[in-house]
């Protein structure tokens, strides 16, 4: 331990090394429930690639596990410290190195906050789409580690689709450059994509070249109220089969609607069993919303409310943004599932979740990125009640089982971390796990990079 | 050899095994120049996943190399047979298993021809964008192995972005399922993307789940004539920096223009030093073309010709489609480079290629997917002249060196194969090569999958 700190000091400034247990303990967890963590031996906050390389070389020599961290807004325990580890926080490497409107790329350090980058590129007429709910806190490095999504993915895709190239410090401290800054490139295996979603288990991202898009027109939204979740899901299928490309297509179930009403008195009718929010950022969003509204009505919507302007759109989307805070008020604790199913199975998924809530006697509110089939069932429970906590965990697992049955995945955008390790093995199967472990060993033969996560 | 054929027969029907040397020799090469090949011991044409598994198990037991092939339209020698190998042609596995408009996916076998799939999904209002020039011949399996591009990539991206999930037969005959059919998913490492562009070196793709888009409106095109390549490249930069999203943005240099004129008497003025072709498939392509035309004029275009309708658009694009056949008439042989640079470096790249042509005393015509910075310098030479052949190969290499200098990649969409092996190592660097070799060993510990390619 003394040896570890001494060796770290040889390549890091004093203020980049935190050892006070009161401080280091505050780095032990991300935002997931039910995930064990240990006490870090030390927290390091490097500012340069060379400093990260020094940390990894030290960790390799001393065989100390390293847990990379961004803003710790993750929801799977992937950033949780293990006992005696080095927590490697990338938050001080937060420079935007370049924004290039001709090449439509940004080059950034991993600690840049998502919203900071989004605003910086917007000033140059550019758009970095991935928009996880935590975008005001979460970092690009964390987004890359997790493979984050957001509300815009139904049209613009996920983080992975915007990562062109990376600089990565390997477990032994060597620097690996992957990918490119060109629009296309097929030189060798796609190592860049391998790191996206690898949850810090293969290397430490110290620089990323990101693809940007031109800023689209302002989006215009619509809310549609349905007498049943099934009818709302039918509308989603009709919208997607009809060739529409909304920039947002979200579903809230009645539990969520009532929670939001209780929190903010949004005036949503209590008779509404499901709310669909849609938006277009096209040349003529009003016309696109009208066509979409007709499909909602045909599917049984009792009311369709298109916004007249951007301000009204924002008001409609407020209901969605308040969903998680509203559901979190219902009980002392929540767990957020992240099952993604083929969108044709969305109705079956939500029906199944309602059954699981009933079976376990729990409140489970569902928000969904409906256009992606990505559901977020929020299991509400009393953490002080051991039996209710057990039921919460069991229902959480049963929701993942249902997702796999329906041809889906256990995680659309939140990652595996500690929370879904067993389930990853079920999803991948033994051959898949064997190959993934093989890849892990290529990059991290000593097993010091975020051990105990994923597998 | 007799042993090999006998063991293959145990799991394959007789008509799936070709041993006549006159026949098997015809499977020895893809369409690349300067790439050595050997005589296959046997060509197998399985129709089922089980048959592919039998082939791989046999190859593993007998330690025989396996070279997977699609339509052999590749341009890097990646599908060339090695001496005594099993050529594994996937062309008989050519069924479209599913097209689903709600989930916007197609599930296909690897031997499905790109154009066949494109037309089949179009009948259901769907669009499979990747459109390599060989789309009427090339197979989806080949597209996945190569990571193919095409003309539409400037708006719609490359093959990799449309591959959601795969079934892969591993070197030892086991079946690996990767990815998903959902819109999103981050469960474990992205194995799907690892196989895209892996050139048959990691496993045999036997089924692919592909993402589809809704059919866009018909595109409308424009041609702009420039007095210099530099002016045309300036226009490309202005178009992209201006936030435009054309569905096609192609550049032809004067050598290409004159070759096309000679072939088809297109009436392109001989004074034109560069031609830019652009198209939009937006709601109001006429307005978008007008704005783009103004940028061309501002950059120095001497004439801007927008098409009035789809038929006129097709006529304009004919010039581009005829480029390679026209350049191939100039000499007895051609080599097509595939260097992709950041689009801000396109002018420097084309200027450098002109210098290389002069230095080596060769004709090098350039077509470029200008919006992507993806250039295709076509080196024309007399294959019967050893000195000219040597100069052709040297100029080809010098073009790749220039691409790397300018921050680009040696291959945007044609792959590495045999042709660019040395250059892959230069692009990746020693750490990159070491990691990629490590991955190769995880999947193919005996080294029987397409040996001698990539590395």
XYZ file of N, CA, C and O in Angstrom, chain B residues 31-189:
636
model
N -10.906 -10.223 -57.776
C -10.642 -9.325 -58.894
C -9.419 -8.406 -58.715
O -9.243 -7.452 -59.468
N -8.584 -8.701 -57.722
C -7.423 -7.843 -57.474
C -6.236 -8.230 -58.350
O -6.045 -9.400 -58.673
N -5.448 -7.235 -58.721
C -4.177 -7.492 -59.405
C -3.071 -7.711 -58.371
O -3.230 -7.363 -57.209
N -1.949 -8.251 -58.838
C -0.730 -8.362 -58.025
C -0.909 -9.195 -56.759
O -0.178 -8.986 -55.788
N -1.886 -10.097 -56.735
C -2.082 -10.893 -55.522
C -1.850 -12.360 -55.842
O -2.571 -12.933 -56.666
N -0.875 -12.979 -55.173
C -0.632 -14.398 -55.438
C -1.802 -15.256 -54.987
O -2.551 -14.889 -54.083
N -1.971 -16.405 -55.638
C -2.978 -17.367 -55.189
C -2.435 -18.763 -55.426
O -1.470 -18.941 -56.171
N -3.027 -19.747 -54.768
C -2.617 -21.132 -54.954
C -3.765 -21.952 -55.525
O -4.863 -21.432 -55.729
N -3.503 -23.207 -55.773
C -4.547 -24.085 -56.308
C -5.315 -24.707 -55.147
O -4.722 -25.334 -54.278
N -6.633 -24.531 -55.116
C -7.422 -25.153 -54.039
C -7.373 -26.674 -54.153
O -7.340 -27.205 -55.262
N -7.391 -27.355 -53.020
C -7.516 -28.812 -53.038
C -8.937 -29.205 -53.402
O -9.176 -30.215 -54.060
N -9.865 -28.374 -52.991
C -11.289 -28.702 -53.188
C -12.098 -27.422 -53.002
O -11.683 -26.516 -52.275
N -13.223 -27.370 -53.702
C -14.180 -26.283 -53.495
C -15.453 -26.901 -52.934
O -15.968 -27.877 -53.502
N -15.934 -26.365 -51.817
C -17.187 -26.874 -51.260
C -18.254 -25.786 -51.317
O -17.962 -24.600 -51.180
N -19.477 -26.210 -51.555
C -20.604 -25.286 -51.723
C -21.754 -25.706 -50.807
O -22.772 -26.233 -51.258
N -21.579 -25.525 -49.500
C -22.610 -25.978 -48.557
C -23.900 -25.188 -48.713
O -23.884 -24.057 -49.199
N -25.008 -25.820 -48.293
C -26.313 -25.166 -48.346
C -26.902 -24.916 -46.956
O -27.940 -24.278 -46.837
N -26.256 -25.471 -45.937
C -26.787 -25.317 -44.578
C -25.667 -24.998 -43.590
O -24.485 -25.272 -43.853
N -26.070 -24.459 -42.457
C -25.120 -24.188 -41.384
C -24.431 -25.471 -40.933
O -23.212 -25.488 -40.695
N -25.196 -26.559 -40.834
C -24.618 -27.833 -40.407
C -23.514 -28.276 -41.364
O -22.490 -28.810 -40.940
N -23.742 -28.065 -42.645
C -22.711 -28.443 -43.622
C -21.459 -27.576 -43.469
O -20.338 -28.071 -43.578
N -21.653 -26.311 -43.188
C -20.487 -25.448 -42.946
C -19.746 -25.931 -41.698
O -18.504 -25.981 -41.669
N -20.504 -26.301 -40.670
C -19.873 -26.817 -39.449
C -19.056 -28.081 -39.743
O -17.957 -28.250 -39.230
N -19.613 -28.921 -40.589
C -18.883 -30.148 -40.957
C -17.577 -29.804 -41.682
O -16.528 -30.401 -41.407
N -17.639 -28.847 -42.570
C -16.428 -28.423 -43.298
C -15.373 -27.927 -42.318
O -14.193 -28.306 -42.395
N -15.800 -27.095 -41.361
C -14.815 -26.518 -40.434
C -14.267 -27.571 -39.471
O -13.079 -27.536 -39.130
N -15.133 -28.484 -39.040
C -14.623 -29.559 -38.171
C -13.589 -30.400 -38.919
O -12.538 -30.760 -38.375
N -13.891 -30.699 -40.176
C -12.953 -31.476 -40.998
C -11.639 -30.722 -41.169
O -10.545 -31.289 -41.028
N -11.755 -29.438 -41.458
C -10.548 -28.622 -41.656
C -9.711 -28.574 -40.390
O -8.474 -28.615 -40.442
N -10.385 -28.499 -39.244
C -9.663 -28.456 -37.972
C -8.940 -29.771 -37.709
O -7.761 -29.785 -37.341
N -9.647 -30.875 -37.916
C -9.040 -32.183 -37.668
C -7.817 -32.387 -38.558
O -6.776 -32.854 -38.109
N -7.960 -32.002 -39.827
C -6.880 -32.263 -40.792
C -5.922 -31.080 -40.939
O -4.976 -31.143 -41.721
N -6.187 -29.996 -40.201
C -5.322 -28.795 -40.263
C -5.202 -28.254 -41.697
O -4.099 -27.928 -42.156
N -6.329 -28.195 -42.393
C -6.325 -27.685 -43.770
C -6.838 -26.251 -43.768
O -7.865 -25.964 -43.156
N -6.159 -25.332 -44.432
C -6.645 -23.947 -44.473
C -7.961 -23.838 -45.239
O -8.208 -24.595 -46.185
N -8.789 -22.896 -44.806
C -10.099 -22.676 -45.415
C -10.163 -21.225 -45.890
O -9.881 -20.302 -45.126
N -10.536 -21.039 -47.150
C -10.693 -19.696 -47.704
C -12.170 -19.476 -48.029
O -12.688 -20.058 -48.980
N -12.866 -18.657 -47.228
C -14.274 -18.401 -47.524
C -14.413 -17.442 -48.704
O -13.596 -16.530 -48.870
N -15.431 -17.668 -49.507
C -15.659 -16.830 -50.696
C -17.129 -16.492 -50.875
O -18.005 -17.306 -50.604
N -17.366 -15.275 -51.356
C -18.680 -14.906 -51.860
C -18.620 -14.920 -53.377
O -18.320 -15.936 -53.986
N -18.860 -13.752 -53.976
C -18.886 -13.672 -55.437
C -17.509 -13.381 -56.032
O -17.378 -13.253 -57.244
N -16.497 -13.275 -55.177
C -15.128 -12.987 -55.629
C -15.023 -11.701 -56.463
O -14.262 -11.620 -57.414
N -15.797 -10.709 -56.064
C -15.689 -9.397 -56.709
C -14.743 -8.480 -55.932
O -14.601 -7.308 -56.282
N -14.120 -8.996 -54.889
C -13.242 -8.199 -54.040
C -12.037 -7.668 -54.796
O -11.660 -8.193 -55.856
N -11.420 -6.631 -54.263
C -10.348 -5.923 -54.960
C -9.042 -5.920 -54.173
O -8.179 -5.067 -54.375
N -8.902 -6.869 -53.225
C -7.682 -6.879 -52.420
C -7.053 -8.274 -52.299
O -6.085 -8.447 -51.576
N -7.624 -9.251 -52.992
C -7.071 -10.609 -52.894
C -7.479 -11.349 -51.640
O -6.981 -12.446 -51.367
N -8.410 -10.776 -50.873
C -8.814 -11.420 -49.610
C -9.475 -12.772 -49.840
O -9.471 -13.623 -48.957
N -10.046 -12.984 -51.027
C -10.723 -14.256 -51.305
C -9.858 -15.187 -52.142
O -10.322 -16.243 -52.583
N -8.603 -14.828 -52.351
C -7.734 -15.702 -53.155
C -7.432 -17.005 -52.418
O -7.185 -17.010 -51.213
N -7.448 -18.092 -53.176
C -7.153 -19.408 -52.606
C -5.679 -19.494 -52.232
O -4.830 -18.881 -52.870
N -5.407 -20.243 -51.173
C -4.017 -20.590 -50.883
C -3.816 -22.050 -51.304
O -4.765 -22.826 -51.398
N -2.586 -22.414 -51.552
C -2.266 -23.738 -52.099
C -2.812 -24.847 -51.184
O -2.552 -24.867 -49.991
N -3.591 -25.742 -51.785
C -4.078 -26.905 -51.051
C -5.217 -26.617 -50.095
O -5.604 -27.457 -49.277
N -5.818 -25.442 -50.208
C -6.873 -25.061 -49.265
C -8.230 -25.654 -49.644
O -8.411 -26.170 -50.741
N -9.141 -25.566 -48.701
C -10.559 -25.745 -49.002
C -11.123 -24.368 -49.348
O -11.067 -23.461 -48.517
N -11.624 -24.195 -50.570
C -12.388 -22.982 -50.859
C -13.814 -23.227 -50.381
O -14.460 -24.194 -50.800
N -14.269 -22.375 -49.476
C -15.614 -22.516 -48.910
C -16.478 -21.415 -49.527
O -16.469 -20.268 -49.077
N -17.199 -21.779 -50.569
C -18.045 -20.798 -51.248
C -19.422 -20.785 -50.594
O -20.071 -21.823 -50.460
N -19.852 -19.618 -50.199
C -21.145 -19.488 -49.511
C -22.275 -19.126 -50.479
O -23.376 -18.785 -50.050
N -22.002 -19.193 -51.775
C -22.973 -18.684 -52.753
C -24.268 -19.490 -52.818
O -25.276 -18.981 -53.289
N -24.234 -20.728 -52.357
C -25.465 -21.538 -52.393
C -26.349 -21.305 -51.162
O -27.486 -21.751 -51.117
N -25.795 -20.641 -50.167
C -26.616 -20.266 -49.004
C -27.164 -18.872 -49.299
O -26.613 -17.873 -48.847
N -28.220 -18.844 -50.076
C -28.643 -17.566 -50.649
C -30.112 -17.257 -50.377
O -30.776 -16.589 -51.166
N -30.608 -17.703 -49.232
C -32.021 -17.442 -48.920
C -32.196 -16.176 -48.072
O -31.418 -15.934 -47.156
N -33.207 -15.415 -48.435
C -33.655 -14.327 -47.559
C -34.648 -14.961 -46.599
O -35.700 -15.446 -47.010
N -34.312 -15.004 -45.324
C -35.125 -15.760 -44.366
C -36.280 -14.942 -43.824
O -37.300 -15.492 -43.437
N -36.128 -13.621 -43.774
C -37.183 -12.785 -43.190
C -36.955 -11.332 -43.568
O -35.818 -10.874 -43.634
N -38.055 -10.642 -43.822
C -38.016 -9.179 -43.933
C -39.131 -8.663 -43.044
O -40.294 -9.035 -43.232
N -38.799 -7.843 -42.062
C -39.789 -7.415 -41.070
C -39.892 -5.884 -41.038
O -38.997 -5.205 -40.541
N -41.004 -5.343 -41.558
C -41.126 -3.880 -41.641
C -41.302 -3.187 -40.283
O -40.939 -2.017 -40.163
N -41.846 -3.861 -39.278
C -41.985 -3.231 -37.962
C -40.617 -3.140 -37.282
O -40.214 -2.075 -36.800
N -39.898 -4.248 -37.269
C -38.569 -4.238 -36.645
C -37.510 -3.648 -37.579
O -36.389 -3.383 -37.143
N -37.892 -3.434 -38.822
C -36.956 -2.923 -39.832
C -35.674 -3.746 -39.864
O -34.561 -3.203 -39.739
N -35.837 -5.047 -40.004
C -34.681 -5.928 -40.141
C -34.937 -6.927 -41.267
O -36.075 -7.243 -41.600
N -33.836 -7.408 -41.832
C -33.867 -8.562 -42.714
C -32.925 -9.595 -42.125
O -31.889 -9.245 -41.559
N -33.323 -10.866 -42.240
C -32.445 -11.954 -41.817
C -32.097 -12.738 -43.076
O -33.002 -13.182 -43.798
N -30.802 -12.858 -43.346
C -30.382 -13.446 -44.621
C -29.243 -14.426 -44.443
O -28.479 -14.355 -43.477
N -29.141 -15.326 -45.404
C -27.947 -16.162 -45.515
C -26.853 -15.367 -46.246
O -27.150 -14.373 -46.922
N -25.600 -15.815 -46.120
C -24.502 -14.972 -46.615
C -24.423 -14.862 -48.133
O -23.864 -13.894 -48.652
N -24.998 -15.852 -48.849
C -24.845 -15.852 -50.301
C -25.855 -14.987 -51.036
O -25.821 -14.911 -52.274
N -26.749 -14.320 -50.302
C -27.731 -13.451 -50.960
C -26.988 -12.308 -51.651
O -26.121 -11.659 -51.057
N -27.336 -12.084 -52.923
C -26.695 -11.003 -53.681
C -27.255 -9.663 -53.206
O -28.463 -9.529 -52.959
N -26.383 -8.690 -53.065
C -26.752 -7.370 -52.548
C -27.978 -6.797 -53.268
O -28.940 -6.367 -52.623
N -27.972 -6.819 -54.594
C -29.078 -6.219 -55.352
C -30.380 -6.993 -55.173
O -31.467 -6.410 -55.194
N -30.265 -8.298 -54.997
C -31.462 -9.120 -54.778
C -32.120 -8.719 -53.457
O -33.336 -8.534 -53.374
N -31.300 -8.543 -52.431
C -31.833 -8.101 -51.140
C -32.417 -6.694 -51.261
O -33.525 -6.428 -50.764
N -31.683 -5.814 -51.914
C -32.144 -4.427 -52.034
C -33.510 -4.369 -52.699
O -34.402 -3.636 -52.253
N -33.692 -5.148 -53.766
C -34.986 -5.128 -54.456
C -36.084 -5.778 -53.612
O -37.219 -5.324 -53.592
N -35.720 -6.841 -52.897
C -36.730 -7.543 -52.082
C -37.242 -6.642 -50.953
O -38.448 -6.600 -50.680
N -36.359 -5.904 -50.319
C -36.818 -5.056 -49.217
C -37.556 -3.832 -49.762
O -38.501 -3.336 -49.138
N -37.156 -3.366 -50.946
C -37.834 -2.212 -51.554
C -39.306 -2.519 -51.806
O -40.163 -1.638 -51.687
N -39.590 -3.773 -52.138
C -40.993 -4.170 -52.349
C -41.835 -3.988 -51.097
O -43.054 -3.908 -51.168
N -41.183 -3.939 -49.946
C -41.919 -3.744 -48.697
C -41.694 -2.345 -48.134
O -41.883 -2.111 -46.936
N -41.268 -1.435 -49.010
C -41.093 -0.049 -48.571
C -39.848 0.175 -47.753
O -39.726 1.182 -47.056
N -38.900 -0.757 -47.848
C -37.693 -0.665 -47.022
C -36.454 -0.502 -47.887
O -36.483 -0.721 -49.108
N -35.350 -0.138 -47.246
C -34.148 0.279 -47.950
C -32.945 -0.326 -47.254
O -32.755 -0.143 -46.052
N -32.150 -1.088 -48.019
C -30.858 -1.562 -47.521
C -29.789 -0.744 -48.235
O -29.484 -0.993 -49.398
N -29.226 0.304 -47.552
C -28.400 1.280 -48.259
C -27.083 0.797 -48.885
O -26.795 1.193 -50.010
N -26.251 -0.030 -48.202
C -24.908 -0.246 -48.761
C -24.960 -0.706 -50.229
O -25.632 -1.682 -50.561
N -24.257 0.023 -51.090
C -24.366 -0.194 -52.537
C -23.016 -0.192 -53.235
O -22.700 0.674 -54.038
N -22.176 -1.221 -52.946
C -20.905 -1.285 -53.674
C -21.161 -1.353 -55.182
O -22.220 -1.805 -55.611
N -20.166 -0.910 -55.958
C -20.321 -0.902 -57.419
C -20.719 -2.269 -57.962
O -21.440 -2.371 -58.948
N -20.255 -3.316 -57.298
C -20.518 -4.685 -57.761
C -21.838 -5.228 -57.237
O -22.039 -6.437 -57.181
N -22.752 -4.350 -56.876
C -23.934 -4.793 -56.132
C -24.784 -5.824 -56.856
O -25.494 -6.594 -56.214
N -24.691 -5.894 -58.176
C -25.474 -6.906 -58.890
C -24.843 -8.291 -58.777
O -25.469 -9.302 -59.095
N -23.570 -8.352 -58.370
C -22.891 -9.643 -58.228
C -22.547 -9.974 -56.777
O -22.663 -11.114 -56.350
N -22.096 -8.983 -56.038
C -21.488 -9.272 -54.737
C -22.536 -9.746 -53.732
O -23.715 -9.431 -53.835
N -22.073 -10.520 -52.743
C -22.983 -11.108 -51.771
C -22.911 -10.353 -50.447
O -21.915 -9.692 -50.141
N -23.964 -10.507 -49.661
C -23.994 -9.877 -48.342
C -22.863 -10.423 -47.465
O -22.210 -9.670 -46.735
N -22.586 -11.713 -47.565
C -21.478 -12.281 -46.800
C -20.153 -11.637 -47.171
O -19.335 -11.315 -46.308
N -19.956 -11.442 -48.474
C -18.744 -10.760 -48.935
C -18.704 -9.316 -48.473
O -17.659 -8.814 -48.055
N -19.848 -8.651 -48.534
C -19.929 -7.264 -48.049
C -19.549 -7.184 -46.576
O -18.863 -6.250 -46.150
N -20.017 -8.155 -45.798
C -19.710 -8.158 -44.360
C -18.226 -8.454 -44.143
O -17.556 -7.786 -43.345
N -17.702 -9.435 -44.868
C -16.286 -9.761 -44.732
C -15.381 -8.585 -45.074
O -14.343 -8.372 -44.453
N -15.815 -7.814 -46.071
C -14.988 -6.700 -46.543
C -15.262 -5.414 -45.780
O -14.387 -4.562 -45.647
N -16.484 -5.260 -45.280
C -16.891 -3.960 -44.727
C -17.160 -2.978 -45.850
O -16.714 -1.832 -45.810
N -17.926 -3.411 -46.840
C -18.090 -2.661 -48.090
C -18.784 -1.324 -47.901
O -19.581 -1.141 -46.980
N -18.507 -0.435 -48.826
C -19.146 0.876 -48.855
C -20.011 1.030 -50.087
O -20.791 0.160 -50.422
N -19.846 2.159 -50.759
C -20.625 2.431 -51.960
C -20.841 3.919 -52.125
O -20.164 4.734 -51.488
N -21.794 4.258 -52.993
C -22.033 5.664 -53.316
C -22.868 6.377 -52.258
O -22.791 7.588 -52.110
N -23.694 5.633 -51.547
C -24.663 6.257 -50.644
C -24.089 6.561 -49.267
O -24.768 7.124 -48.415
N -22.827 6.148 -49.030
C -22.281 6.179 -47.669
C -22.215 7.583 -47.091
O -22.269 7.749 -45.873
N -22.070 8.583 -47.937
C -21.929 9.945 -47.429
C -23.142 10.320 -46.583
O -23.029 11.085 -45.625
N -24.298 9.756 -46.898
C -25.468 9.980 -46.055
C -25.789 8.774 -45.184
O -26.163 8.922 -44.031
N -25.648 7.564 -45.732
C -26.196 6.385 -45.062
C -25.176 5.474 -44.394
O -25.560 4.497 -43.750
N -23.879 5.784 -44.536
C -22.882 4.948 -43.868
C -22.618 3.645 -44.606
O -23.191 3.386 -45.668
N -21.768 2.828 -43.998
C -21.231 1.633 -44.637
C -21.916 0.375 -44.107
O -22.756 0.428 -43.204
N -21.526 -0.769 -44.683
C -22.113 -2.058 -44.303
C -22.134 -2.260 -42.793
O -23.137 -2.709 -42.239
N -21.032 -1.921 -42.139
C -20.915 -2.172 -40.701
C -22.101 -1.613 -39.926
O -22.554 -2.214 -38.951
N -22.603 -0.475 -40.378
C -23.680 0.170 -39.626
C -25.031 -0.520 -39.791
O -26.005 -0.144 -39.150
N -25.085 -1.517 -40.659
C -26.343 -2.222 -40.907
C -26.331 -3.666 -40.432
O -27.292 -4.386 -40.641
N -25.242 -4.078 -39.799
C -25.171 -5.458 -39.318
C -25.462 -5.474 -37.822
O -24.669 -4.982 -37.022
N -26.617 -6.032 -37.464
C -27.032 -6.049 -36.057
C -26.577 -7.316 -35.349
O -26.211 -7.268 -34.175
N -26.644 -8.430 -36.049
C -26.308 -9.694 -35.402
C -25.863 -10.714 -36.431
O -26.188 -10.597 -37.617
N -25.106 -11.696 -35.969
C -24.556 -12.706 -36.878
C -24.648 -14.093 -36.259
O -24.623 -14.241 -35.038
N -24.750 -15.093 -37.118
C -24.421 -16.459 -36.719
C -23.157 -16.823 -37.464
O -23.067 -16.651 -38.688
N -22.195 -17.306 -36.695
C -20.857 -17.540 -37.242
C -20.419 -18.949 -36.877
O -20.525 -19.347 -35.717
N -19.931 -19.691 -37.858
C -19.296 -20.970 -37.564
C -17.824 -20.699 -37.288
O -17.126 -20.110 -38.112
N -17.388 -21.121 -36.110
C -16.002 -20.877 -35.715
C -15.061 -21.877 -36.389
O -15.503 -22.856 -36.999
N -13.783 -21.630 -36.232
C -12.782 -22.488 -36.875
C -12.966 -23.955 -36.504
O -12.782 -24.852 -37.325
N -13.379 -24.220 -35.269
C -13.513 -25.609 -34.822
C -14.898 -26.181 -35.099
O -15.227 -27.276 -34.674
N -15.748 -25.419 -35.781
C -17.067 -25.920 -36.156
C -18.184 -25.541 -35.210
O -19.359 -25.768 -35.511
N -17.842 -24.936 -34.055
C -18.909 -24.518 -33.147
C -19.626 -23.296 -33.691
O -19.070 -22.528 -34.468
N -20.887 -23.119 -33.242
C -21.685 -21.993 -33.722
C -21.680 -20.880 -32.682
O -21.953 -21.107 -31.504
N -21.360 -19.674 -33.129
C -21.379 -18.494 -32.261
C -22.471 -17.557 -32.743
O -22.560 -17.260 -33.932
N -23.316 -17.129 -31.799
C -24.302 -16.103 -32.141
C -23.850 -14.787 -31.548
O -23.529 -14.719 -30.363
N -23.849 -13.754 -32.365
C -23.435 -12.440 -31.875
C -24.566 -11.442 -32.058
O -25.423 -11.609 -32.914
N -24.545 -10.408 -31.234
C -25.436 -9.279 -31.436
C -26.887 -9.583 -31.148
O -27.211 -10.325 -30.217
N -27.769 -9.098 -32.013
C -29.165 -8.989 -31.639
C -30.010 -8.624 -32.846
O -29.468 -8.396 -33.914
N -31.332 -8.579 -32.648
C -32.185 -8.014 -33.690
C -32.895 -6.768 -33.165
O -33.810 -6.253 -33.808
N -32.495 -6.316 -32.003
C -33.085 -5.109 -31.439
C -32.350 -3.870 -31.960
O -31.236 -3.957 -32.470
N -33.016 -2.714 -31.785
C -32.423 -1.468 -32.276
C -31.179 -1.088 -31.480
O -30.271 -0.446 -32.001
N -31.144 -1.450 -30.223
C -30.015 -1.136 -29.353
C -29.580 -2.379 -28.601
O -30.375 -3.306 -28.426
N -28.373 -2.356 -28.063
C -27.922 -3.466 -27.243
C -26.454 -3.304 -26.884
O -25.634 -3.006 -27.748
N -26.129 -3.443 -25.603
C -24.740 -3.284 -25.151
C -24.327 -4.405 -24.211
O -23.569 -4.193 -23.274
N -24.816 -5.620 -24.486
C -24.498 -6.753 -23.616
C -23.159 -7.365 -24.013
O -23.081 -8.189 -24.916
N -22.109 -6.943 -23.341
C -20.782 -7.503 -23.609
C -20.100 -6.825 -24.784
O -20.584 -5.839 -25.332
N -18.939 -7.359 -25.141
C -18.157 -6.771 -26.239
C -18.914 -6.906 -27.559
O -19.646 -7.869 -27.776
